[in-house]
Structure formats: structure tokens, C-alpha cells
Amino acid sequence: MLPLTIAEAARHIATRAFSPVELTRAVLDRIENLDPQLNAYIRTTPDLALRQARAAEAEIAAGHYRGPLHGIPFALKDIFSTAGIPTTGHSRTAIDHVPAEDAHTVARLHKGGAVLLGKLATHEFAHGGPSFDLPWPPARNPWNTAHVTGGSSSGSGAAVAAGLALGAMGSDTGGSIRNPAALCGIAGLKPTYGLLSRRGVWTNSFSYDHAGPMAWTVEDCALMLGVLAGHDPLDPASADRPVPEYRTALTRDIRGLRIGVLRDLYERDVPVPAVARQAMEAALEVLRGLGAVLEDVTIRPAADYYAVKVLTAEAELYAVHEQALRERPGEFGEDFLGRSLAAILIRAEDTIQAQRERRVMLAEFAPLYRRYDALVTAGPGPAPRLESWRTIHFWQKGSLTTPFNVSGGPALAQCVGFTPEGLPLAMQLVGRPFDDATVLRIGHAYEQATPWRTRRPALTPGAMPLPLPPVPDPTSAEIGPTERDRIAVVARRAGLLLNERQFELLCAAAPYVEQMAGRLRRPRAFTEEPASIFRFGTSWDLDVVQNRRVGQDNPRSSR
């Protein structure tokens, strides 16, 4: 029976070829046999899954078929709140956190009749990793368990690729859906910002967080998006717009569509290996063969987008976790600390300049949206080995994905082939804001014209997981004693009590924070406003005030 796509399983369920209960039992058995070598799941919920599957079976038998997700087993990155089920963020600091209600997206999946299998591994609070010093081990890549999955939706990528869930939810702040989708050889969509509610999802960055679907095929992502999308009046960033029928957009016909090729991004700016460039050239030829009109186009250097995103997002992340970082920094993993602590070195003016620059960047995308129906570029990959990761890489390496978090429109990662060693390769399709349907249309047409969805990871039941590599030593900072003294003063003023190793992580990031801030320092007119704007209060704002009055706004504040 397994593995199956969502579309295949939905057809079998609708025709009574097998029941949701049979499908759910089969997936649970597969998880039991294969997940010990992958660590994709933090916890499974078999009793709940079987109850939901039986309810779906009874409803379908009674003629109450809810749609293509009815009876379909799925799983959640463990930052999505689940009523009565721990939601930990893969962190020791929230290990006992049990939400009282589901996230908005989770509630919509349940309304569609989907069956929850459990909670998936992530990088700590969707930021940092792979980490080897957390309560649960990092997820492994099903194509080769010695390699990373990409993050932070690491368990989601591994589970879908291995057939341990037919679909999964991920989140994307700088590429955290598309990175694991690319490295694990699946499809992952970062929808337009505001298309899906963020309510009930652990915040990484208010300005850049996107929730989105991850599945084996583009069609499956479209099926999930059709259930997930919709206005949430309790999320201040939620867009109140009509939701199209995404599945009907999958016509396979892309003749005449104009696609801008961001070749400089992956050839010179953030260069990918030769094997990935070759796969991209072959993918572009497929798109041309399908009738699309391709033309090379350039955008700014990736480092500009990265600086804008990091200087804003790290400050927002620090604000979310400030109390815990002050009171118990040792409960966080070192990779999270190596990113988040550096926010104390970001000046207020640096964050505002980043927001002002983002508004300019958004304006720069407007003519591209007018000229092209979509943009295409390479995705990350192939996946590196687990032991190669160092925390400092977050600050040192460029990003193929972050420009499209800054722009806010939809971005899809999908498989375009494999290395000779069998590791997946990927491309990204990027669209106009709220034109997610066109991105899915192009991705589906490419997928139907290529053979990559017929190949799955070869996993042996009962295989033992590889030993974890040792926790790497923090990189020594190349800064002098005067700068170290200054950083120590800033840390004390922030109320941080750091041990020597934690302080070294902070110092190692310091030069890169300054470099990023320096990229954005230039003369500006006083009329240049930031991308963040004020708007008058909503029902959500009133709820926040009411929750604060009864001490409910921070589930970790009492710990």
C-alpha cells in the first residue's frame, strides 16, 4: 500500500479501495519500523490517529465526504499548537508545554478530516541546527542517514520523503520549508505571507514567518493549501482575500508563461555545485519544452536580503525568548544560542534601517512581477553530512531562499534530479504575492513531465541509526580584547549571565552582525519609511490585552 501520495490515497478512500483506518494503521506500522533510524518524530499519537480515522471512515460510509484530505494521515512540525498534546519547539525550555487549543492551521486540517499521526522534529524553536544537545536527536535524511535534512522543518522533510506521513506542516522564516524540501527531495511551498494563519505557531519572526504544506508532489501541496488557506481575524497579518481552487490550476499547460531565470543567484552569488547547475539547466530545458518563455534576469546580491532579514528577525526572535535567555540560557541548545544571543549586538537603528531597506526591495520586485509570471532559481543542495555543520555557518554562508522571504510572495521547492550518490537536487519557483496558483501550476507541469516522483528512498526496516557526531567546539572569534570587553558590557546590560562557552558563541557572531549592519548604512531621505507599518487595533489586539490581564499571554512565563 505504501508509500502513497495524498491524491492517490484520496482516490482509493473515495472509491472504498481501502479505508482511512487501514491506511492509518499502515502508516503507523511504517513509522514504527523505519523512524528509529530517522528520528523524524518527537512523538506519535496512535490512539488519536486511529480514533480520527474511524470517525472519518464512518462519515465517508454515511456519505459525508469532506474532500481530498478526509482520512489522510499527516504530521506536524512541533511548533504547531495541538490541544492537549505537548508542543515543545524541540526545546528543553518548553518540554512541558501543553496548549489548550489547536493552531488555526491545525484546526483547518482537522475540519478537512485529516488524521494526526504525531509531532515532528524541528530545529529548536524553528531556528538553529542540526543540534546534538537537545532532548531529542536531529532528524536524518532518508536518502542517506549520514546527511542533514535541512531545516528547520527537518522532521517534516524526512517524514514525507520516507513515507512516514502523506503530508506535513512546516514553517518558513528564511527557507525552513524549502531547505528540507530540497534536501529531502519532496515538494514544499512557502505560501504568500498572510495566506495562512500563524496563530498558534511558535513565533520565530513576526515579520517573516510563513506556515505551509510539505508533501511528495506539487499536487499534494495544492490539495493541502486548499484546506489551509483562509482569513483568520485573530492573526493580525492574515489576508482577507478570496481563496482560489488551487487544484483546478494544475492544468499542465504553461505555454506562453514568461519565467525570469535568476541565474546569477545560483551561479555567482550563492554558487551551487556543478551537478546542481547541470540539473537546473536540464530543468530549464523542460520548462522551455513545455512552452514557457524563459529570460535571464537579476536581482540584488543575496547578502543584501540576508542582512535585511537577519537584522530584523533575530531581534524579533530575541524578544520572544528574552526572559528564558536571561533566566536559563543553559537550557537552550548551543546552535540556538549561537544565533539568538547576537541580537543584543543589533542596534535599534540597524533594525529600522533593515525595515526601511526592505520597503525599497519590495518596490524593486514590482517591475519583475509585471514582466514575468514567475521566477525560477536553484534550490539548496545536495545535503551535506551531519558532522560538517557548524553554528557559525549561519552567519557566514549566503542563502538561496531568504530573498523570497523578504519579498513575501509564494516560493516552491521541488526535486529536479539526483547526484550520482543519490542525493536530491532542487529548484525554486517564485511568484507574485497571492498568485500561489501559478507557481503550483508551473511546478506541477514540470513534475508531470519528469520522472523524479517515481524514485523513493530505500530504507531497511530495523536498521540501526548512525551514531551522532560530537558537539562541535564553538568557533573562536577573531576579535581583540577591547571588542570582547565591549560585548561583555552589552551582555551584562542585557541581563545575560553567560558561561565561557556561551560567551564565545556570542563573540563569534559579532563581526558578522557588524558586516550586515554596514551593508545597510547609507544616506536616506527622511521620507523612507520602514516596511513595518502601524494600523489601528483589531479584535486580535483586544484578545492580547485581555489575555495579559489574566496572565495567559506567555505559556512559559511561570516556569
XYZ file of C-alpha atoms in Angstrom, residues 8-463:
456
model
C -3.583 8.610 -4.736
C -4.770 7.809 -1.219
C -7.749 10.149 -1.568
C -8.871 8.358 -4.736
C -8.597 4.961 -3.023
C -10.529 6.198 0.024
C -13.231 7.807 -2.106
C -13.724 4.547 -4.074
C -13.567 2.416 -0.877
C -10.490 0.529 -2.151
C -9.267 0.797 1.428
C -10.405 2.676 4.490
C -8.837 5.529 6.472
C -8.303 3.055 9.315
C -6.358 0.640 7.102
C -4.269 3.477 5.713
C -3.560 4.955 9.146
C -2.525 1.576 10.579
C -0.208 1.013 7.654
C 1.499 4.399 8.160
C 1.802 3.853 11.925
C 3.435 0.468 11.265
C 5.829 2.106 8.817
C 6.750 4.739 11.414
C 7.446 2.028 13.991
C 9.672 0.106 11.575
C 11.590 2.953 9.970
C 11.618 6.030 12.177
C 14.193 4.756 14.716
C 16.848 5.333 12.044
C 15.471 8.748 11.001
C 14.250 10.444 14.223
C 11.625 12.308 12.208
C 9.066 12.110 15.033
C 9.320 13.552 18.524
C 6.127 11.750 19.466
C 3.413 9.809 17.703
C -0.287 9.930 18.592
C -1.508 6.471 17.514
C -4.623 6.355 19.690
C -5.787 9.761 18.484
C -4.938 8.884 14.880
C -6.999 5.684 14.968
C -9.939 7.480 16.616
C -9.876 10.150 13.927
C -9.500 7.507 11.190
C -12.513 5.572 12.499
C -14.551 8.778 12.603
C -13.507 9.575 9.022
C -14.405 6.056 7.914
C -17.858 6.329 9.488
C -18.515 9.745 7.944
C -17.473 8.610 4.485
C -19.604 5.466 4.769
C -22.552 7.695 5.674
C -21.991 9.810 2.564
C -20.401 12.786 4.326
C -17.152 13.032 2.381
C -15.345 16.243 3.305
C -12.836 16.334 0.473
C -9.389 15.106 -0.564
C -7.840 15.277 2.935
C -10.628 13.257 4.564
C -8.973 10.272 6.253
C -5.442 11.287 5.128
C -2.681 10.824 7.762
C -0.496 13.901 8.294
C 2.023 15.161 10.858
C 3.049 18.498 12.351
C 6.326 20.236 12.935
C 6.410 20.562 16.716
C 5.861 24.312 16.730
C 2.186 23.953 15.729
C -0.027 24.025 18.814
C -2.117 20.926 19.440
C -4.796 20.889 22.129
C -3.840 18.506 24.917
C -0.678 17.329 23.117
C 2.765 18.696 24.065
C 4.131 21.333 21.696
C 7.771 21.765 22.630
C 9.544 23.520 19.791
C 12.108 20.688 20.168
C 13.409 22.640 23.159
C 14.159 21.781 26.759
C 12.704 25.154 27.786
C 9.193 24.177 26.633
C 9.325 20.435 27.222
C 6.198 20.501 29.428
C 4.177 22.974 27.354
C 0.711 21.597 26.508
C -1.536 24.038 24.586
C -5.208 24.406 25.364
C -6.235 24.744 21.710
C -5.088 23.891 18.215
C -3.295 26.283 15.922
C -5.595 27.773 13.297
C -3.978 25.711 10.525
C -4.286 22.524 12.571
C -7.971 23.220 13.176
C -8.486 23.663 9.432
C -6.777 20.327 8.713
C -8.998 18.606 11.269
C -12.051 20.291 9.713
C -10.961 18.790 6.392
C -10.971 15.350 8.015
C -7.200 14.811 8.152
C -5.749 12.331 10.671
C -2.946 13.460 13.009
C -0.078 10.966 13.327
C 2.108 12.997 15.679
C 4.621 15.796 16.158
C 7.808 16.091 14.135
C 11.368 17.091 14.881
C 12.453 20.640 14.162
C 15.421 22.824 14.862
C 14.970 24.456 18.243
C 12.017 26.869 18.011
C 12.413 26.617 14.230
C 15.841 28.219 14.464
C 19.293 26.721 14.717
C 20.505 23.271 13.884
C 21.027 20.486 13.343
C 21.652 20.386 17.081
C 23.057 17.451 19.011
C 22.463 18.714 22.564
C 18.649 18.849 22.689
C 16.145 16.478 24.379
C 15.573 14.705 21.038
C 18.129 13.931 18.332
C 18.060 15.721 14.975
C 16.173 14.172 12.081
C 18.184 12.233 9.474
C 17.965 12.406 5.694
C 16.159 9.301 4.353
C 18.273 9.271 1.194
C 21.417 8.868 3.314
C 21.117 8.991 7.095
C 24.641 10.369 7.461
C 23.398 13.600 5.870
C 21.290 16.502 7.139
C 17.653 17.041 6.248
C 17.922 20.801 6.100
C 15.945 22.911 8.493
C 14.161 23.941 10.340
C 11.242 21.760 9.178
C 13.619 18.827 9.414
C 11.256 16.133 10.646
C 8.639 17.212 8.116
C 11.048 16.751 5.226
C 12.280 13.387 6.491
C 8.811 12.021 7.300
C 7.280 12.878 3.925
C 10.283 11.611 1.935
C 10.287 8.311 3.847
C 6.526 7.810 3.577
C 6.028 8.245 7.331
C 3.330 10.861 6.628
C 1.467 11.657 3.443
C 1.728 15.355 4.166
C 3.218 17.569 6.850
C 3.175 21.143 8.032
C 6.316 23.222 8.044
C 7.225 26.851 8.637
C 9.496 29.107 6.611
C 11.208 32.222 8.011
C 14.335 32.201 5.855
C 13.872 28.970 3.907
C 12.768 26.434 6.510
C 10.175 24.733 4.291
C 12.182 24.910 1.075
C 15.537 23.828 2.543
C 14.320 20.440 3.840
C 12.049 20.005 0.819
C 15.084 20.481 -1.421
C 17.478 18.288 0.566
C 14.897 15.519 1.112
C 13.600 15.512 -2.470
C 9.972 16.489 -1.807
C 7.743 19.465 -2.648
C 7.445 22.305 -0.163
C 5.531 25.555 -0.555
C 6.147 28.797 1.290
C 2.797 30.456 0.566
C 2.313 34.181 0.221
C 2.781 35.905 3.586
C -0.636 36.193 5.210
C -2.317 33.487 3.128
C -2.112 31.012 6.028
C -2.639 31.998 9.643
C 0.340 31.992 12.006
C -1.883 31.869 15.096
C -0.903 29.053 17.413
C 2.528 28.578 15.796
C 5.646 29.304 17.890
C 6.977 32.644 16.672
C 10.399 32.818 15.085
C 9.939 36.200 13.409
C 6.693 38.155 13.283
C 7.802 39.815 10.047
C 8.914 36.737 8.129
C 7.150 33.615 9.445
C 5.127 31.602 6.928
C 3.296 28.327 7.618
C 2.998 25.978 4.665
C 2.483 22.458 3.295
C 5.124 19.833 2.569
C 4.260 16.734 0.544
C 5.619 14.298 -2.023
C 4.126 16.124 -5.014
C 3.150 19.629 -6.035
C -0.414 18.372 -6.482
C -0.455 17.261 -2.842
C 0.736 20.704 -1.741
C -2.136 22.230 -3.729
C -4.630 19.895 -2.039
C -3.317 20.856 1.390
C -3.233 24.568 0.552
C -6.883 24.449 -0.489
C -7.801 23.355 3.037
C -5.293 25.540 4.881
C -5.757 28.917 3.206
C -8.267 31.398 4.560
C -8.631 34.547 6.604
C -8.096 34.396 10.353
C -9.325 37.599 12.037
C -7.260 36.749 15.128
C -3.968 36.843 13.204
C -3.049 40.493 12.509
C -1.068 39.501 9.395
C -3.822 37.326 7.917
C -5.029 38.463 4.492
C -8.763 38.780 3.957
C -8.956 37.712 0.312
C -10.854 35.092 -1.705
C -9.124 31.688 -1.818
C -8.977 30.168 -5.305
C -9.359 26.470 -6.075
C -5.677 25.585 -6.285
C -6.178 22.080 -7.618
C -8.001 23.315 -10.725
C -4.975 25.478 -11.549
C -2.936 22.328 -12.213
C -3.690 22.232 -15.936
C -0.202 21.064 -17.035
C -0.407 23.846 -19.644
C 2.230 26.568 -19.191
C 2.509 27.607 -22.828
C 3.289 31.290 -23.143
C 4.039 31.881 -19.484
C 7.020 34.201 -19.009
C 9.557 32.983 -16.465
C 12.564 35.021 -15.303
C 15.646 32.900 -14.619
C 17.664 34.109 -11.618
C 20.840 32.535 -12.938
C 23.281 34.897 -11.220
C 21.850 33.934 -7.828
C 22.984 30.311 -8.060
C 25.912 30.588 -10.456
C 27.867 33.518 -8.965
C 26.126 34.955 -5.918
C 25.475 31.791 -3.858
C 27.091 29.248 -6.195
C 25.769 25.699 -6.150
C 27.885 22.671 -7.129
C 28.305 21.769 -10.800
C 25.923 18.828 -10.506
C 23.190 21.176 -9.250
C 23.843 23.665 -12.076
C 23.558 20.838 -14.599
C 20.247 19.744 -13.075
C 18.982 23.320 -13.284
C 19.917 23.601 -16.959
C 18.029 20.380 -17.665
C 15.010 21.664 -15.700
C 15.006 24.935 -17.660
C 15.000 22.952 -20.891
C 11.949 21.039 -19.682
C 10.141 24.305 -18.973
C 11.046 25.595 -22.441
C 9.853 22.334 -23.957
C 6.511 22.823 -22.202
C 6.112 26.174 -23.951
C 7.261 28.641 -21.283
C 9.272 31.678 -22.378
C 12.460 31.970 -20.325
C 14.668 35.014 -19.936
C 17.615 35.675 -17.619
C 17.033 38.362 -15.002
C 18.955 39.635 -11.987
C 18.083 40.814 -8.509
C 20.253 42.294 -5.775
C 23.066 40.321 -4.154
C 21.705 37.689 -1.777
C 23.757 39.188 1.054
C 21.578 42.319 0.983
C 18.387 40.318 1.527
C 20.091 38.206 4.176
C 21.204 41.283 6.103
C 17.709 42.782 5.997
C 16.097 39.559 7.173
C 18.624 38.695 9.900
C 18.811 42.156 11.459
C 15.034 42.194 11.801
C 14.273 38.550 12.505
C 16.985 37.945 15.107
C 15.806 40.961 17.084
C 12.237 39.649 16.965
C 13.315 36.141 17.982
C 15.279 37.501 20.928
C 12.279 39.490 22.103
C 10.173 36.297 22.116
C 12.712 34.351 24.211
C 14.321 37.177 26.196
C 13.085 36.070 29.626
C 14.207 32.469 29.213
C 17.580 33.553 27.781
C 18.154 35.690 30.855
C 16.975 33.155 33.409
C 18.195 29.832 31.991
C 20.394 30.121 28.899
C 21.890 26.694 29.624
C 18.566 25.018 28.801
C 18.846 26.088 25.158
C 20.944 24.249 22.615
C 24.211 25.859 21.604
C 23.180 26.304 17.992
C 20.144 28.348 19.030
C 22.324 30.424 21.356
C 24.913 30.961 18.641
C 22.257 32.708 16.565
C 19.896 34.327 19.050
C 22.362 35.826 21.544
C 23.859 38.050 18.870
C 20.617 40.026 18.736
C 21.860 42.072 21.707
C 24.525 43.459 19.341
C 21.935 44.637 16.813
C 21.244 48.302 17.434
C 17.759 49.740 17.204
C 18.809 51.875 14.239
C 20.126 48.771 12.450
C 16.724 47.095 12.698
C 14.926 50.219 11.474
C 17.346 50.627 8.564
C 16.733 46.979 7.653
C 12.989 47.603 7.621
C 13.458 50.736 5.508
C 15.606 48.780 3.059
C 13.002 46.027 2.881
C 10.421 48.528 1.613
C 12.829 49.509 -1.185
C 13.392 45.830 -2.011
C 9.663 45.209 -2.243
C 9.360 48.088 -4.699
C 12.211 46.612 -6.757
C 10.268 43.364 -7.206
C 7.243 45.177 -8.659
C 8.592 45.515 -12.246
C 9.629 41.850 -12.174
C 6.075 40.881 -11.252
C 4.758 42.976 -14.158
C 7.122 41.414 -16.692
C 7.146 37.783 -15.554
C 4.516 35.273 -14.459
C 7.115 33.620 -12.207
C 10.817 33.486 -11.408
C 12.970 30.371 -11.191
C 16.282 29.643 -9.499
C 18.118 26.755 -7.885
C 17.249 25.328 -4.523
C 19.795 24.330 -1.877
C 21.618 21.033 -2.141
C 22.885 18.443 -2.201
C 22.617 17.728 1.525
C 25.915 17.922 3.470
C 26.938 15.411 6.104
C 25.769 15.879 9.682
C 29.243 16.333 11.105
C 30.015 19.174 8.708
C 27.615 21.608 10.394
C 28.971 24.486 12.483
C 26.876 27.175 14.166
C 28.991 29.917 12.627
C 27.811 28.844 9.147
C 24.539 30.675 9.822
C 26.487 33.929 9.840
C 28.986 33.058 7.114
C 27.016 31.436 4.320
C 24.695 33.063 1.817
C 21.135 31.933 1.208
C 19.292 30.966 -1.968
C 15.947 31.075 -0.183
C 15.897 34.203 2.004
C 15.352 36.756 -0.811
C 11.842 35.356 -1.208
C 11.032 35.638 2.475
C 11.893 39.303 2.153
C 9.723 39.665 -0.957
C 6.862 37.802 0.751
C 5.417 36.070 -2.317
C 4.996 32.330 -2.821
C 8.052 30.124 -3.333
C 8.010 26.408 -4.131
C 10.918 23.969 -3.844
C 10.754 20.714 -5.797
C 13.046 17.914 -6.945
C 14.867 18.218 -10.290
C 17.115 15.177 -10.079
C 19.773 13.434 -8.031
C 23.524 13.405 -7.604
C 25.435 10.277 -8.668
C 25.440 9.374 -4.948
C 21.632 9.524 -4.860
C 21.078 12.823 -3.023
C 18.229 15.049 -4.257
C 18.661 18.307 -6.165
C 16.062 21.062 -6.367
C 14.801 24.232 -7.984
C 12.659 27.065 -6.635
C 9.693 28.641 -8.396
C 8.777 32.112 -7.123
C 5.580 34.038 -7.828
C 3.721 37.269 -7.389
C 2.095 37.828 -3.994
C -1.173 35.846 -3.795
C -0.504 34.175 -7.139
C 0.353 30.876 -5.493
C -1.807 29.127 -8.092
C 0.568 30.000 -10.950
C 3.590 28.741 -9.019
C 1.788 25.453 -8.354
C 0.703 25.254 -11.983
C 4.258 25.561 -13.280
C 5.642 23.193 -10.654
C 3.001 20.562 -11.407
C 3.574 20.799 -15.163
C 7.308 20.278 -14.645
C 6.689 17.384 -12.257
C 4.360 15.616 -14.691
C 6.949 15.937 -17.478
C 9.815 14.421 -15.477
C 10.469 11.039 -13.791
C 11.632 12.172 -10.356
C 8.457 11.264 -8.415
C 8.894 7.556 -9.206
C 12.027 7.286 -7.048
C 11.812 6.897 -3.256
C 14.485 6.441 -0.569
C 15.484 2.825 0.042
C 15.122 2.180 3.772
C 15.569 -1.116 5.587
C 13.198 -1.871 8.478
C 15.026 -2.369 11.736
C 18.236 -0.662 10.614
